[in-house]
Amino acid sequence: MPNDFEPVAIGIVSISDRASTGVYEDKGLPALKDWLTRALKNPVTFEPRLIPDEQARISETLIDLVDSVGCALVLTTGGTGPAPRDVTPEATLAIATKEMPGFGEQMRQIGLRFVPTAILSRQVAVIRGTSLVINLPGQPKSIQETLEGLKDADGKQVVPGIFAAVPYCIDLIGGPYLETHDAVCKAFRPKNAVRAPKPAA
């Protein structure tokens, strides 16, 4: 049966001095790919990048993924704390045409459910052209919690994850129509923005 959903290119960028030089295994890229594969119905082409904590390199990578590769969505992991080498937010803001502060606010709210040090995270989200770029935390568990939100023992959503708002944001900036598996993350759109399901071929 053919996949009737729009194809999408997604950039996934893990930013770590040590992982990029092979000191330890990168876990950010597999975590991002696994979650997005489970969450999206669309056929996805992943564009993975593993790079060091260097501001110019991060900005160049993001520009390449958006402007040259044509990724509608770019997710980064790592480099968002207060340490001297943590420069992912600065590199992201440097390539932005618009900042989307609500994403960062919600990410910190989710993190504060677990640790008081979540207020030290500086994740940002921005738009560049018709692409959305979001900084995520570094740990695989935190990546999932941030994207998916928190559910109680009965599966009821307690805190919304940020990904619920991503498909509609991409609609508004002219990107592909993303559709999610509700069991993982139910995308929210106003009723007038929801497309009717395509008939099976």
GROMACS .gro file of C-alpha atoms in nm:
model
  201
    1MET     CA    1   0.000   0.000   0.000
    2PRO     CA    2   0.157   0.333  -0.100
    3ASN     CA    3   0.231   0.600   0.160
    4ASP     CA    4   0.006   0.895   0.073
    5PHE     CA    5   0.172   1.129   0.322
    6GLU     CA    6   0.402   1.409   0.208
    7PRO     CA    7   0.772   1.324   0.223
    8VAL     CA    8   0.983   1.539   0.455
    9ALA     CA    9   1.355   1.596   0.504
   10ILE     CA   10   1.455   1.636   0.868
   11GLY     CA   11   1.797   1.745   0.987
   12ILE     CA   12   1.917   1.588   1.314
   13VAL     CA   13   2.229   1.744   1.463
   14SER     CA   14   2.420   1.616   1.766
   15ILE     CA   15   2.659   1.875   1.906
   16SER     CA   16   2.935   1.738   2.128
   17ASP     CA   17   3.312   1.786   2.135
   18ARG     CA   18   3.372   1.440   2.283
   19ALA     CA   19   3.123   1.240   2.076
   20SER     CA   20   3.236   1.407   1.753
   21THR     CA   21   3.596   1.302   1.820
   22GLY     CA   22   3.500   0.946   1.917
   23VAL     CA   23   3.573   0.974   2.291
   24TYR     CA   24   3.230   0.828   2.355
   25GLU     CA   25   2.940   0.702   2.149
   26ASP     CA   26   2.684   0.957   2.037
   27LYS     CA   27   2.336   0.873   2.164
   28GLY     CA   28   2.158   1.188   2.048
   29LEU     CA   29   2.120   1.102   1.679
   30PRO     CA   30   1.979   0.750   1.738
   31ALA     CA   31   1.735   0.890   1.998
   32LEU     CA   32   1.609   1.160   1.760
   33LYS     CA   33   1.575   0.920   1.468
   34ASP     CA   34   1.396   0.657   1.677
   35TRP     CA   35   1.141   0.901   1.819
   36LEU     CA   36   1.066   1.074   1.489
   37THR     CA   37   1.028   0.738   1.311
   38ARG     CA   38   0.771   0.631   1.570
   39ALA     CA   39   0.589   0.965   1.578
   40LEU     CA   40   0.550   1.055   1.210
   41LYS     CA   41   0.337   0.890   0.943
   42ASN     CA   42   0.525   1.080   0.669
   43PRO     CA   43   0.815   0.918   0.484
   44VAL     CA   44   1.123   1.084   0.635
   45THR     CA   45   1.466   1.140   0.487
   46PHE     CA   46   1.704   1.197   0.778
   47GLU     CA   47   2.008   1.422   0.740
   48PRO     CA   48   2.230   1.338   1.041
   49ARG     CA   49   2.526   1.553   1.149
   50LEU     CA   50   2.767   1.499   1.442
   51ILE     CA   51   2.972   1.810   1.509
   52PRO     CA   52   3.181   1.973   1.786
   53ASP     CA   53   3.074   2.260   2.011
   54GLU     CA   54   3.197   2.535   1.777
   55GLN     CA   55   2.961   2.824   1.716
   56ALA     CA   56   3.059   2.897   1.355
   57ARG     CA   57   3.045   2.527   1.264
   58ILE     CA   58   2.700   2.487   1.420
   59SER     CA   59   2.563   2.791   1.233
   60GLU     CA   60   2.714   2.669   0.904
   61THR     CA   61   2.561   2.323   0.955
   62LEU     CA   62   2.214   2.467   1.025
   63ILE     CA   63   2.232   2.698   0.722
   64ASP     CA   64   2.338   2.407   0.500
   65LEU     CA   65   2.056   2.181   0.622
   66VAL     CA   66   1.795   2.452   0.568
   67ASP     CA   67   1.917   2.639   0.260
   68SER     CA   68   2.096   2.367   0.062
   69VAL     CA   69   1.946   2.036   0.174
   70GLY     CA   70   1.592   2.175   0.216
   71CYS     CA   71   1.505   2.033   0.558
   72ALA     CA   72   1.162   2.150   0.678
   73LEU     CA   73   1.261   2.068   1.036
   74VAL     CA   74   1.601   2.061   1.207
   75LEU     CA   75   1.641   1.925   1.561
   76THR     CA   76   1.965   1.972   1.752
   77THR     CA   77   2.074   1.803   2.072
   78GLY     CA   78   2.348   1.918   2.309
   79GLY     CA   79   2.533   2.238   2.392
   80THR     CA   80   2.248   2.430   2.555
   81GLY     CA   81   2.374   2.464   2.915
   82PRO     CA   82   2.566   2.750   3.079
   83ALA     CA   83   2.919   2.603   3.038
   84PRO     CA   84   3.172   2.801   2.829
   85ARG     CA   85   3.159   2.550   2.539
   86ASP     CA   86   2.776   2.549   2.529
   87VAL     CA   87   2.705   2.774   2.229
   88THR     CA   88   2.421   2.598   2.045
   89PRO     CA   89   2.158   2.867   2.125
   90GLU     CA   90   2.387   3.149   2.009
   91ALA     CA   91   2.467   2.963   1.686
   92THR     CA   92   2.096   2.897   1.628
   93LEU     CA   93   1.983   3.255   1.693
   94ALA     CA   94   2.253   3.380   1.455
   95ILE     CA   95   2.084   3.210   1.156
   96ALA     CA   96   1.726   3.299   1.247
   97THR     CA   97   1.471   3.513   1.068
   98LYS     CA   98   1.229   3.475   1.363
   99GLU     CA   99   1.259   3.344   1.717
  100MET     CA  100   0.985   3.118   1.858
  101PRO     CA  101   1.023   3.161   2.237
  102GLY     CA  102   0.724   2.944   2.332
  103PHE     CA  103   0.917   2.627   2.249
  104GLY     CA  104   1.198   2.708   2.491
  105GLU     CA  105   0.953   2.809   2.762
  106GLN     CA  106   0.765   2.479   2.734
  107MET     CA  107   1.085   2.270   2.723
  108ARG     CA  108   1.197   2.420   3.053
  109GLN     CA  109   0.851   2.360   3.205
  110ILE     CA  110   0.875   1.992   3.113
  111GLY     CA  111   1.228   1.967   3.250
  112LEU     CA  112   1.129   2.131   3.580
  113ARG     CA  113   0.895   1.839   3.646
  114PHE     CA  114   1.209   1.630   3.696
  115VAL     CA  115   1.498   1.849   3.808
  116PRO     CA  116   1.529   2.206   3.943
  117THR     CA  117   1.837   2.256   3.724
  118ALA     CA  118   1.613   2.261   3.415
  119ILE     CA  119   1.615   2.641   3.452
  120LEU     CA  120   1.981   2.628   3.346
  121SER     CA  121   1.891   2.500   3.000
  122ARG     CA  122   1.889   2.763   2.726
  123GLN     CA  123   1.716   2.583   2.437
  124VAL     CA  124   1.573   2.806   2.167
  125ALA     CA  125   1.362   2.752   1.856
  126VAL     CA  126   1.377   2.966   1.543
  127ILE     CA  127   1.243   2.994   1.192
  128ARG     CA  128   1.469   3.035   0.893
  129GLY     CA  129   1.280   3.069   0.566
  130THR     CA  130   1.032   2.780   0.552
  131SER     CA  131   1.216   2.572   0.813
  132LEU     CA  132   1.180   2.529   1.189
  133VAL     CA  133   1.497   2.474   1.396
  134ILE     CA  134   1.466   2.354   1.757
  135ASN     CA  135   1.736   2.296   2.021
  136LEU     CA  136   1.662   1.990   2.236
  137PRO     CA  137   1.826   1.858   2.555
  138GLY     CA  138   2.122   1.621   2.534
  139GLN     CA  139   1.996   1.307   2.708
  140PRO     CA  140   1.783   1.053   2.513
  141LYS     CA  141   1.526   1.029   2.797
  142SER     CA  142   1.496   1.408   2.809
  143ILE     CA  143   1.463   1.426   2.430
  144GLN     CA  144   1.164   1.191   2.440
  145GLU     CA  145   1.000   1.370   2.735
  146THR     CA  146   1.046   1.709   2.569
  147LEU     CA  147   0.902   1.602   2.234
  148GLU     CA  148   0.625   1.377   2.365
  149GLY     CA  149   0.526   1.542   2.692
  150LEU     CA  150   0.429   1.364   3.011
  151LYS     CA  151   0.145   1.118   3.058
  152ASP     CA  152  -0.002   0.973   3.376
  153ALA     CA  153  -0.044   0.601   3.449
  154ASP     CA  154  -0.369   0.596   3.248
  155GLY     CA  155  -0.203   0.749   2.942
  156LYS     CA  156  -0.368   1.090   2.989
  157GLN     CA  157  -0.153   1.388   2.888
  158VAL     CA  158  -0.034   1.578   3.196
  159VAL     CA  159   0.208   1.817   3.028
  160PRO     CA  160   0.199   1.871   2.649
  161GLY     CA  161   0.519   1.795   2.459
  162ILE     CA  162   0.650   2.054   2.216
  163PHE     CA  163   0.608   1.834   1.908
  164ALA     CA  164   0.227   1.866   1.926
  165ALA     CA  165   0.271   2.223   1.795
  166VAL     CA  166   0.539   2.147   1.534
  167PRO     CA  167   0.323   2.029   1.240
  168TYR     CA  168   0.097   2.337   1.251
  169CYS     CA  169   0.397   2.567   1.281
  170ILE     CA  170   0.545   2.406   0.969
  171ASP     CA  171   0.208   2.450   0.793
  172LEU     CA  172   0.213   2.822   0.871
  173ILE     CA  173   0.563   2.876   0.731
  174GLY     CA  174   0.496   2.686   0.408
  175GLY     CA  175   0.642   2.343   0.479
  176PRO     CA  176   0.501   1.992   0.420
  177TYR     CA  177   0.189   1.867   0.601
  178LEU     CA  178   0.317   1.647   0.885
  179GLU     CA  179   0.091   1.379   1.030
  180THR     CA  180   0.159   1.199   1.356
  181HIS     CA  181   0.068   0.873   1.524
  182ASP     CA  182  -0.164   0.986   1.803
  183ALA     CA  183  -0.043   0.715   2.041
  184VAL     CA  184   0.304   0.875   2.037
  185CYS     CA  185   0.218   1.242   1.997
  186LYS     CA  186  -0.110   1.390   1.878
  187ALA     CA  187  -0.049   1.693   1.657
  188PHE     CA  188  -0.278   1.986   1.728
  189ARG     CA  189  -0.427   2.198   1.451
  190PRO     CA  190  -0.726   2.433   1.447
  191LYS     CA  191  -1.020   2.259   1.279
  192ASN     CA  192  -0.994   2.477   0.967
  193ALA     CA  193  -0.630   2.367   0.921
  194VAL     CA  194  -0.694   1.991   0.932
  195ARG     CA  195  -0.685   1.816   0.595
  196ALA     CA  196  -0.925   1.534   0.520
  197PRO     CA  197  -0.754   1.193   0.506
  198LYS     CA  198  -0.670   1.081   0.154
  199PRO     CA  199  -0.866   0.780   0.026
  200ALA     CA  200  -0.669   0.457   0.013
  201ALA     CA  201  -0.537   0.380  -0.333
   0.00000   0.00000   0.00000
